[in-house]
Short mmCIF file of C-alpha atoms in Angstrom, two decimals:
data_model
loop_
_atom_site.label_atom_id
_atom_site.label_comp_id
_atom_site.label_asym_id
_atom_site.label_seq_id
_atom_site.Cartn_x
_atom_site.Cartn_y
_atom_site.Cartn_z
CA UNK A 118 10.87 5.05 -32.33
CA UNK A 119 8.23 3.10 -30.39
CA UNK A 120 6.94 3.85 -27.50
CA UNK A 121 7.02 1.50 -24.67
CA UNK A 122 3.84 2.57 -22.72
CA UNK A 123 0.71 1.46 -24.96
CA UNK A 124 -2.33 4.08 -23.98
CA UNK A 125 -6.06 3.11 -25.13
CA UNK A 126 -8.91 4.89 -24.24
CA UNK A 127 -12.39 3.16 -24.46
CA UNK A 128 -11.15 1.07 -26.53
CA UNK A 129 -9.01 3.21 -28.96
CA UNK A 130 -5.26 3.58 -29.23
CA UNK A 131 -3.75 6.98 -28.37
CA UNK A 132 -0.21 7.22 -29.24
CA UNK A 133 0.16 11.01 -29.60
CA UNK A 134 1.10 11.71 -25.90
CA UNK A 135 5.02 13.32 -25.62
CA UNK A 136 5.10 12.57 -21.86
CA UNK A 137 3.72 9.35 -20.03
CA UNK A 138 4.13 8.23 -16.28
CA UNK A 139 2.66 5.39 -14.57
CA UNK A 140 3.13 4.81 -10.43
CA UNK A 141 2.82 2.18 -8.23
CA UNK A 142 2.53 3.15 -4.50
CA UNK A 143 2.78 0.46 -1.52
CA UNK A 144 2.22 3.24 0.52
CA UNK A 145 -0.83 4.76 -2.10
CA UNK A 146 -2.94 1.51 -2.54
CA UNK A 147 -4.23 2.42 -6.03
CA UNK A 148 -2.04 2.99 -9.06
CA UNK A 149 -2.17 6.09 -11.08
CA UNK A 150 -1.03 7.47 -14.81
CA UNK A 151 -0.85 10.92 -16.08
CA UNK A 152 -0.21 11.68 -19.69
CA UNK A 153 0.50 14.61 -21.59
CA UNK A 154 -0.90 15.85 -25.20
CA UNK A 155 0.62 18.93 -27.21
CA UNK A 156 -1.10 19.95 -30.69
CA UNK A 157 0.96 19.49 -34.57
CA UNK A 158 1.62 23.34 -35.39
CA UNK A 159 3.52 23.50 -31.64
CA UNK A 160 5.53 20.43 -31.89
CA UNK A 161 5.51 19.33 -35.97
CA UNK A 162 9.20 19.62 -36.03
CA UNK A 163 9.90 17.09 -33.33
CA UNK A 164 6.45 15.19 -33.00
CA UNK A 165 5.17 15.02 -36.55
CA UNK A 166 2.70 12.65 -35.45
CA UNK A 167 0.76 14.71 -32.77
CA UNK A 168 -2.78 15.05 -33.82
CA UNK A 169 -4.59 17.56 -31.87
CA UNK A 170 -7.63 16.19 -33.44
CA UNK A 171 -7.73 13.02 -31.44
CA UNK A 172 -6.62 14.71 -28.38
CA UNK A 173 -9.88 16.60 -28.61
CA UNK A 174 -12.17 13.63 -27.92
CA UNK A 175 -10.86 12.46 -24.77
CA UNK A 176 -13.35 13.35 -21.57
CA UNK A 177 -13.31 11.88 -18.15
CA UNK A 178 -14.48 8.72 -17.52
CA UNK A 179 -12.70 6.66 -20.29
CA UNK A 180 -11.47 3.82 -19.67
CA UNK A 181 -8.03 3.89 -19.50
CA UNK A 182 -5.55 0.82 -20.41
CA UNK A 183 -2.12 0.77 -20.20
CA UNK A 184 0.21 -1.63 -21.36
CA UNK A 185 4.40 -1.95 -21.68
CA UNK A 186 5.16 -4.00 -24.13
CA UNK A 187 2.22 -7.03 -24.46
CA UNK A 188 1.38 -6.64 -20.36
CA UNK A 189 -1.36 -4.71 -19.58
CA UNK A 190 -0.12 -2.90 -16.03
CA UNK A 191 -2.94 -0.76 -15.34
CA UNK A 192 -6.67 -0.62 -15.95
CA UNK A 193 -8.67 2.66 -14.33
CA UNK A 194 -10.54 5.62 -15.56
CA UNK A 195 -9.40 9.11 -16.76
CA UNK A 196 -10.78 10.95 -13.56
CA UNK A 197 -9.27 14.52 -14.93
CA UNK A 198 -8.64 16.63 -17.83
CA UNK A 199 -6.53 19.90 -17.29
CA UNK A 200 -6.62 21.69 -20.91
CA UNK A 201 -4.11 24.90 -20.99
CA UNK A 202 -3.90 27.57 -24.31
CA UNK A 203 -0.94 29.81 -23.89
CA UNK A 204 1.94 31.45 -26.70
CA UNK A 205 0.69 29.67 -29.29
CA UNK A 206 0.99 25.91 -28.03
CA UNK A 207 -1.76 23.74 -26.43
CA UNK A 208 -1.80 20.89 -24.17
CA UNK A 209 -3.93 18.51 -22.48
CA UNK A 210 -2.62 16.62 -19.33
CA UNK A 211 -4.97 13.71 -18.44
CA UNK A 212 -4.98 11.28 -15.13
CA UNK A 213 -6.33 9.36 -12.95
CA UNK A 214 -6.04 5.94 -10.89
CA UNK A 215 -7.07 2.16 -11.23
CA UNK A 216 -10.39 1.09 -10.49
CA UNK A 217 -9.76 0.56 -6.79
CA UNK A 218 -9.42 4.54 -6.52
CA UNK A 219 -13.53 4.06 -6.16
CA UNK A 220 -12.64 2.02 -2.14
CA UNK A 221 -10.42 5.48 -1.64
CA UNK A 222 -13.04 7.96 -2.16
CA UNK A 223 -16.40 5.98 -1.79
CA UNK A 224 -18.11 4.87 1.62
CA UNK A 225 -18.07 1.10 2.84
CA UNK A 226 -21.51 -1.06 2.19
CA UNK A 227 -23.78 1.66 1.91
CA UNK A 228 -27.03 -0.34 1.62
CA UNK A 229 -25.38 -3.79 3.66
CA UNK A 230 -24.65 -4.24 7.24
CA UNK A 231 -22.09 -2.14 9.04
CA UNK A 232 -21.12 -4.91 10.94
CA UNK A 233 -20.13 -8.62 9.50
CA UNK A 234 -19.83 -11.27 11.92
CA UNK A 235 -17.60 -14.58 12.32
CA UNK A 236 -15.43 -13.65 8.96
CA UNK A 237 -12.08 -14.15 7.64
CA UNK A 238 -10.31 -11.37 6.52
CA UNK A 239 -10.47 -12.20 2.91
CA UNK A 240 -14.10 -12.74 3.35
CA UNK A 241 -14.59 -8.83 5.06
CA UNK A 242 -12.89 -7.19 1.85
CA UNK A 243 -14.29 -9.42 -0.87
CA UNK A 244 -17.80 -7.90 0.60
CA UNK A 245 -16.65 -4.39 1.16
CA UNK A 246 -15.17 -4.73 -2.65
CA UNK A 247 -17.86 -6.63 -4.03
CA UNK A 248 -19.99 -3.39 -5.08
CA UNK A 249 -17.45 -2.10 -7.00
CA UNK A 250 -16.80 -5.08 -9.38
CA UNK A 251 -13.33 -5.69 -7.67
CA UNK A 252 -12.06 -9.22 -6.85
CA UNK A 253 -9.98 -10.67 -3.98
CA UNK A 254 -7.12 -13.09 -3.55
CA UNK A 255 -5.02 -13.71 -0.33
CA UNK A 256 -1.39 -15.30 -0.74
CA UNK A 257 -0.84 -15.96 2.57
CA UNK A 258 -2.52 -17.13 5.95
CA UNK A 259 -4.87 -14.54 7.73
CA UNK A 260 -5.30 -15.61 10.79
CA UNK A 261 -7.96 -16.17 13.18
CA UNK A 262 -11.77 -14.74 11.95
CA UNK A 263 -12.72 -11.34 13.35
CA UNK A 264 -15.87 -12.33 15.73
CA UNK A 265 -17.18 -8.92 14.78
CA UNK A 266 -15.80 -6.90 11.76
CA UNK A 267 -17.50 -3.04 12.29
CA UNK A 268 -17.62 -0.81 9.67
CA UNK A 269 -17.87 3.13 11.22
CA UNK A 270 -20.98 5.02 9.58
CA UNK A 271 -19.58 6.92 6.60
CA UNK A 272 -16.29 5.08 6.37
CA UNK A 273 -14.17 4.77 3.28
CA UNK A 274 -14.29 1.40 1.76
CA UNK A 275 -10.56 1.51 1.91
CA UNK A 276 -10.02 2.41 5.46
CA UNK A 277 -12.41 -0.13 6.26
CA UNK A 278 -10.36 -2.67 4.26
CA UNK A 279 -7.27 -1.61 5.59
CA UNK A 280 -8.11 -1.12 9.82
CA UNK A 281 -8.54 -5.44 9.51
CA UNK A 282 -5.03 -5.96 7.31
CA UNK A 283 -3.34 -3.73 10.01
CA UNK A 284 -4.68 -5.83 13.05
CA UNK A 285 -3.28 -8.62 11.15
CA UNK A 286 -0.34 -7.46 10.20
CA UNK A 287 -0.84 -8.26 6.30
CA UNK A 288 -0.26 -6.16 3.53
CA UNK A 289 -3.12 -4.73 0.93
CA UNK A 290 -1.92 -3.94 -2.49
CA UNK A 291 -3.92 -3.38 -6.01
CA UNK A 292 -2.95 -5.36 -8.48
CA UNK A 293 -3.61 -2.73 -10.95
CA UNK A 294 -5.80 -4.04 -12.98
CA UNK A 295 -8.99 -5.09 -11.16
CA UNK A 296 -7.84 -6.98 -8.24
CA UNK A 297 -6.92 -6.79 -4.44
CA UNK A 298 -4.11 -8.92 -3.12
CA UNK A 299 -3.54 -9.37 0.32
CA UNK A 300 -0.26 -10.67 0.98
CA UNK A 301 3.40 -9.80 2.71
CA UNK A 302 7.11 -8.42 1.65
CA UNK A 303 8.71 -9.75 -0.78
CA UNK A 304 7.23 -12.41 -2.28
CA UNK A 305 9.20 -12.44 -5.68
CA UNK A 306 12.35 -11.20 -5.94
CA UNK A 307 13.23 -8.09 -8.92
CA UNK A 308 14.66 -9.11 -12.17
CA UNK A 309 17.99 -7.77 -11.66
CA UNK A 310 20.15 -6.15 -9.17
CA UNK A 311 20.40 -2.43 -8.70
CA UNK A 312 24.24 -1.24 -8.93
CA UNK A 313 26.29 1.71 -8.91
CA UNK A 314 28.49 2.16 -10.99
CA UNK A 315 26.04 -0.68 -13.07
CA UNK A 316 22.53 0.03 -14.09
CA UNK A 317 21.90 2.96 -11.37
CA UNK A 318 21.71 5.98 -13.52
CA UNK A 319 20.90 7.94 -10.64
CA UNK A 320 19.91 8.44 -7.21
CA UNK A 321 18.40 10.01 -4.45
CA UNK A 322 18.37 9.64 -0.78
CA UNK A 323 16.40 10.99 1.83
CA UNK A 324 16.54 9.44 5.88
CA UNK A 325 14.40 11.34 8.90
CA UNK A 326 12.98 10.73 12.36
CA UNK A 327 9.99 12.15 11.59
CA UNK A 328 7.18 10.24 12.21
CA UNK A 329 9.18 7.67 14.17
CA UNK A 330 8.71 6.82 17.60
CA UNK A 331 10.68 5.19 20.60
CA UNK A 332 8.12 3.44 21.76
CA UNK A 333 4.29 3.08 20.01
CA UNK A 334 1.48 1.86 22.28
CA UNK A 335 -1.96 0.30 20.68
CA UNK A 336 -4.97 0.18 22.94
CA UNK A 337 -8.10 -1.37 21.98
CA UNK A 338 -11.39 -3.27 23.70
CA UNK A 339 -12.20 -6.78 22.86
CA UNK A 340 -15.60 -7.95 23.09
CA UNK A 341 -15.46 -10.56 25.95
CA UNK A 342 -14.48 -9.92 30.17
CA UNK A 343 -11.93 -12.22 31.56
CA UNK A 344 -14.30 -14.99 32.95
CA UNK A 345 -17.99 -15.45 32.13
CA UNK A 346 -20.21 -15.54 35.06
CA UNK A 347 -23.44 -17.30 34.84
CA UNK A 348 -26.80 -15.18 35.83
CA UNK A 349 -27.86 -15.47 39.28
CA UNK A 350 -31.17 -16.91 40.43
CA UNK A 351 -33.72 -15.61 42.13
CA UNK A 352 -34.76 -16.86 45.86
CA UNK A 353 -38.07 -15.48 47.11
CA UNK A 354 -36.93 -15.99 50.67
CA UNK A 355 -33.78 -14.21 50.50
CA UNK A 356 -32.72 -10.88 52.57
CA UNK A 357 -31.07 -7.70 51.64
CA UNK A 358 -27.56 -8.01 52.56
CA UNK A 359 -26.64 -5.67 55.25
CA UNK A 360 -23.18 -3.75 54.58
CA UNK A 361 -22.29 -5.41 58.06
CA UNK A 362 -22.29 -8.81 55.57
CA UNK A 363 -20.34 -7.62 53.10
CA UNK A 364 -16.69 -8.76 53.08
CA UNK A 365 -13.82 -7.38 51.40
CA UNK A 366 -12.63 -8.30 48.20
CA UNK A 367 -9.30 -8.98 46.81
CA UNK A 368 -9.70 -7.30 43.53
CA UNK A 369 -8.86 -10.34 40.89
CA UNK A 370 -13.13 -10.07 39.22
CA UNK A 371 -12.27 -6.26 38.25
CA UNK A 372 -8.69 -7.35 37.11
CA UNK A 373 -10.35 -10.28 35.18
CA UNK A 374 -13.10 -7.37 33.81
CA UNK A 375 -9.98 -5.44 32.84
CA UNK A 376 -7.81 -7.77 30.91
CA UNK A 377 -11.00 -9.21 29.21
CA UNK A 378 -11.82 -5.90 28.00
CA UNK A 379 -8.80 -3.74 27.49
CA UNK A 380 -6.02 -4.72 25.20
CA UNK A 381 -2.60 -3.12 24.91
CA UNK A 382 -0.30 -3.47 21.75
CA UNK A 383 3.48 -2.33 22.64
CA UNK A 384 6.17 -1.86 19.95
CA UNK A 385 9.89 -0.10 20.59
CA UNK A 386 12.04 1.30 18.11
CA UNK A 387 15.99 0.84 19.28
CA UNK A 388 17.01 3.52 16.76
CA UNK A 389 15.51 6.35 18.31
CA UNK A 390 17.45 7.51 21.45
CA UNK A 391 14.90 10.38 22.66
CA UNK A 392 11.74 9.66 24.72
CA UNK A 393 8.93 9.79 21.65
CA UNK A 394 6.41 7.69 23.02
CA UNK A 395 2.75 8.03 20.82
CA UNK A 396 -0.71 6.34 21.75
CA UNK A 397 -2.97 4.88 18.65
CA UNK A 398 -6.55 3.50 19.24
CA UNK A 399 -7.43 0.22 17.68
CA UNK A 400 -9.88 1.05 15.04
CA UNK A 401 -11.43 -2.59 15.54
CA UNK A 402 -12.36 -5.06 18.11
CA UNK A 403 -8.91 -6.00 19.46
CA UNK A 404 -7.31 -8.43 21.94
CA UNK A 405 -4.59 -8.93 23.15
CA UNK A 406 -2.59 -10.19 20.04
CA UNK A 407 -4.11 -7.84 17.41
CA UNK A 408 -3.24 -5.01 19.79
CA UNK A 409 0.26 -6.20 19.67
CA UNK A 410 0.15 -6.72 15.98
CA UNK A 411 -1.27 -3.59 14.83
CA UNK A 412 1.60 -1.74 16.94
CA UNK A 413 4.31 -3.91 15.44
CA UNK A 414 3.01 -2.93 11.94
CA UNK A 415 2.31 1.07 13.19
CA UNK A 416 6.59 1.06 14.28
CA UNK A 417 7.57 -1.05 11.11
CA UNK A 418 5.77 0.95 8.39
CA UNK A 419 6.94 4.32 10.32
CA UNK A 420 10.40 3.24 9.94
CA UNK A 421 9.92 2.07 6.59
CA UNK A 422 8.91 5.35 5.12
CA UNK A 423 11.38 7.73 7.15
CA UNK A 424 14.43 5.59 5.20
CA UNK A 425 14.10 5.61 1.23
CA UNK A 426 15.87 5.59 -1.13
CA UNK A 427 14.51 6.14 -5.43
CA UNK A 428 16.84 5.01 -7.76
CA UNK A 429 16.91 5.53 -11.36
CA UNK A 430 17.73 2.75 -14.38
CA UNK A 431 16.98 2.49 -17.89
CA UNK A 432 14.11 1.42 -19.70
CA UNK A 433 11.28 -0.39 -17.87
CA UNK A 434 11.77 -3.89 -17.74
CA UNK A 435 14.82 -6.46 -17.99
CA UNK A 436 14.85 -8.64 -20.49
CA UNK A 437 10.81 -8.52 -20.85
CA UNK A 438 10.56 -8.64 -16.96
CA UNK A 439 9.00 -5.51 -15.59
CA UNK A 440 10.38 -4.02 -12.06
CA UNK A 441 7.43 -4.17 -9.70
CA UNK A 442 6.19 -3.27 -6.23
CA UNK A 443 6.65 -5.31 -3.74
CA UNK A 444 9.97 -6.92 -4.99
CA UNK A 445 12.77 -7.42 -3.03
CA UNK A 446 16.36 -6.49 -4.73
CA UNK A 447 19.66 -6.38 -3.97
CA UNK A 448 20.95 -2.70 -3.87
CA UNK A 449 24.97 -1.63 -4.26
CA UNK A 450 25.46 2.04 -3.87
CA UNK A 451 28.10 3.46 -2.37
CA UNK A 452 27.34 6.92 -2.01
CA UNK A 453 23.87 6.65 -0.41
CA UNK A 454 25.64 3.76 1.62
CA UNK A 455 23.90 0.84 0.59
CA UNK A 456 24.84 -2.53 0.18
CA UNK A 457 21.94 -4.69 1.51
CA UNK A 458 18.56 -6.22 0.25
CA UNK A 459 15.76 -3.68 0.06
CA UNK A 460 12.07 -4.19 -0.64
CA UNK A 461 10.58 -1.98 -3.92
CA UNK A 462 7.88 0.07 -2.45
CA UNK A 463 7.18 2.57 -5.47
CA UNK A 464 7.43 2.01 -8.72
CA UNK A 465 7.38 4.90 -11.54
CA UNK A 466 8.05 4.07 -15.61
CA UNK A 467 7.79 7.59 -17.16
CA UNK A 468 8.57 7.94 -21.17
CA UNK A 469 8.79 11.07 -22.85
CA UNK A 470 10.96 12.54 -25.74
CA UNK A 471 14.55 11.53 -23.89
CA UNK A 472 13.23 8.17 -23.79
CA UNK A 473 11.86 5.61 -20.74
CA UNK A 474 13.04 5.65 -17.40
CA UNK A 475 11.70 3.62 -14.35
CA UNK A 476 11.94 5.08 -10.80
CA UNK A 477 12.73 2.67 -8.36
CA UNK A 478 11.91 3.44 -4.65
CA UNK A 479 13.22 0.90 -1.96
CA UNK A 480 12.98 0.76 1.60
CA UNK A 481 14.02 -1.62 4.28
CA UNK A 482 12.14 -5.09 4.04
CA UNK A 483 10.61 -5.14 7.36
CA UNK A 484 8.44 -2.22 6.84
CA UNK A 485 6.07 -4.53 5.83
CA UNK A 486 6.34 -7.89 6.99
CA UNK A 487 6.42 -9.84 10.23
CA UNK A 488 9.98 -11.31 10.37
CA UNK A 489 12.57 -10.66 12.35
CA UNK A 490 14.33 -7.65 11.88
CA UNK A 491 18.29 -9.39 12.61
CA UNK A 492 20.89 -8.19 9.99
CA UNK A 493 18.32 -6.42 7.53
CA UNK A 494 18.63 -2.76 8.17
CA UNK A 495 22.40 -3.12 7.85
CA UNK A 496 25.07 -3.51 5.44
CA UNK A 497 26.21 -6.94 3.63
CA UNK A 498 29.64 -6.20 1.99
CA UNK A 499 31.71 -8.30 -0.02
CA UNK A 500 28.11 -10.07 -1.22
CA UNK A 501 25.51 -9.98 -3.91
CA UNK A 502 22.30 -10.54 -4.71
CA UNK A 503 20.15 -13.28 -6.58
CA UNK A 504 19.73 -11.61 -9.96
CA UNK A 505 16.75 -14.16 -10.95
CA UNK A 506 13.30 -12.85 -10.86
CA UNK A 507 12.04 -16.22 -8.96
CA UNK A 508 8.80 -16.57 -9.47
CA UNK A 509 8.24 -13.49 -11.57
CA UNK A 510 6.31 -14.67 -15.18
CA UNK A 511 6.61 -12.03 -18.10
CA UNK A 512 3.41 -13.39 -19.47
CA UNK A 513 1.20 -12.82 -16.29
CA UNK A 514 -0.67 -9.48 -16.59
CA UNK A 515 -1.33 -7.93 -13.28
CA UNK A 516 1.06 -6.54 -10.97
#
């Protein structure tokens, strides 16, 4: 039977595997794949194709393309080889991650400027991505420029990407093959809904209040005091003032001094009843409104990832359309008490000898956009949801 993940390696087509996965991670940033090799005496009877021969050649480094069906999904590097001899059988599990692992592990403009000034955010990652080949699209608005965009000595390229998307409440994704895409929730919608009884072949639920707060405070220092103050001149004939001179103030310069240069982001989540306050610091220059932002984002994502919800269906596309991050889809399950829209945050198409399975993780929508929150964390009954994939296009190859 053919396989529905396509595996090359510099080049070179590698169908022996008997296990595949590939992951997408709203959460992880770069995509990742893991494949598994056995040799022919272990497995002849059930995998009379396996060719411990060409498993044999493959090192780290390769460049690793994967496909399902025609669309290529993922293009990264095999970044580790685990080879294990034991009872007679042999295998060889190989991973690794897209090319944008390289911003995860790799410091920020080593031989540039650690600070760029007067840029858009598009403009600040397309030159902390620039060195490693990557390119840059934004699909929505970014906001105002950063007047200063630092970059901390030693810092990851990624967390230096991500501290400006956070202040402007955007969301960074991989495309998986290449690119970075800045964008927001749910900008196509899935291919299909996900129903029980239906498609949902199983599922698995998981809620907490770890991690969530009551009430999450951002403080951060902008660059400018309240009111300017022009230098003053010097007079040859003036005297020292005598304290006897000096008259009381009313306090509004240092209150000016303060608001200029101290910012304050709050953000309360109505769901938790205790007192669970927690403090972040802005990681970049920050006023007023990018203090507020970045805490809105800190209380949305937290809620986001204490309430998933991975759902299992058949196969890894409908009707040639693959199920992507990012989506947003209807969800009807009873059991785990579902029967709302959801946003797909993680996406996992695994194929091995039972045949191909996607993993569908959802979460609520707002984890990761700006809108209101209203209706969206609760239950719709007696509706359904859109079952056409918008502006989804089967021929389009990234993610």
């Amino acid at each position: 039977m053919a396989k529905s993940l396509k595996l090359t390696l510099d080049g070179v087509a590698y169908d022996q595997w008997v296990s595949g996965e590939v992951s997408r991670d709203l959460k992880d940033f770069s995509g990742s794949f893991s494949f598994t090799f056995r040799d022919r005496d272990a497995l002849q009877g059930v995998l009379p194709y396996a060719s411990w021969a060409a498993v044999k050649r493959i090192r780290t480094q390769m460049l690793a393309e994967i496909r399902i069906g025609r669309r290529l999904v993922l293009r990264g590097y095999v970044e580790e080889v685990q080879r294990d001899l034991a009872d007679g059988s042999a295998e060889v599990v190989i991973s690794g991650r897209d090319q944008t692992g390289d911003l995860v592990d790799c410091s920020a403009l080593v031989d540039g400027p650690a600070e760029l000034k007067s840029v858009k955010l598009e403009d600040a990652v397309a030159r902390i991505a620039k060195p490693f080949g990557l390119n840059v699209r934004a699909e929505v608005d970014t906001g105002e420029v950063f007047e200063r965009y630092s970059i901390d000595l030693g810092e990851t390229a990624f967390s230096a990407i991500e501290k400006g998307t956070r202040s402007r409440r955007t969301l960074i994704l991989s495309d998986g093959v290449g690119g970075i895409v800045i964008t927001r929730t749910g900008v196509t919608r899935a291919p299909a809904d996900l129903t029980m009884p239906g498609n949902i072949l199983a599922s698995s639920g998981r809620e907490t209040t770890q991690g969530r707060y009551s009430k999450t405070v951002v403080r951060g220092q902008s660059e400018r005091s309240g009111k300017s103050r022009s230098a003053a001149s010097l007079d040859s004939t003036a005297e020292p003032i005598g304290t006897d001179a000096r008259e009381d103030g009313d306090g509004s310069a240092t209150e000016r001094e303060r608001k200029g240069t101290v910012a304050t982001g709050i953000a309360e989540d109505s769901e938790i009843k205790r007192y669970r306050p927690i403090v972040h610091l802005a990681r970049s220059k920050a006023d007023g409104q990018s203090a507020q932002d970045e805490a809105d984002w800190r209380n949305r994502t937290a809620r986001g990832e204490a309430d998933e919800l991975t759902l299992t269906v058949k196969g890894h596309d409908v009707s040639g359309s693959l199920w992507t991050v990012n989506q947003l889809v209807y969800v009807s399950e009873p059991f785990q008490d579902y029967e709302r829209d959801q946003v797909i945050s993680k996406t996992r198409y695994v194929e091995d000898t039972l045949g191909a399975v996607t993993e569908i993780t959802v979460c609520s929508p707002d984890a990761f956009d700006t809108g209101e929150v209203g209706n969206r964390r609760t239950n719709q009954r007696g509706k359904t949801g859109k079952t056409s994939g918008g502006a989804l296009d089967s021929t389009a190859e990234p993610l």
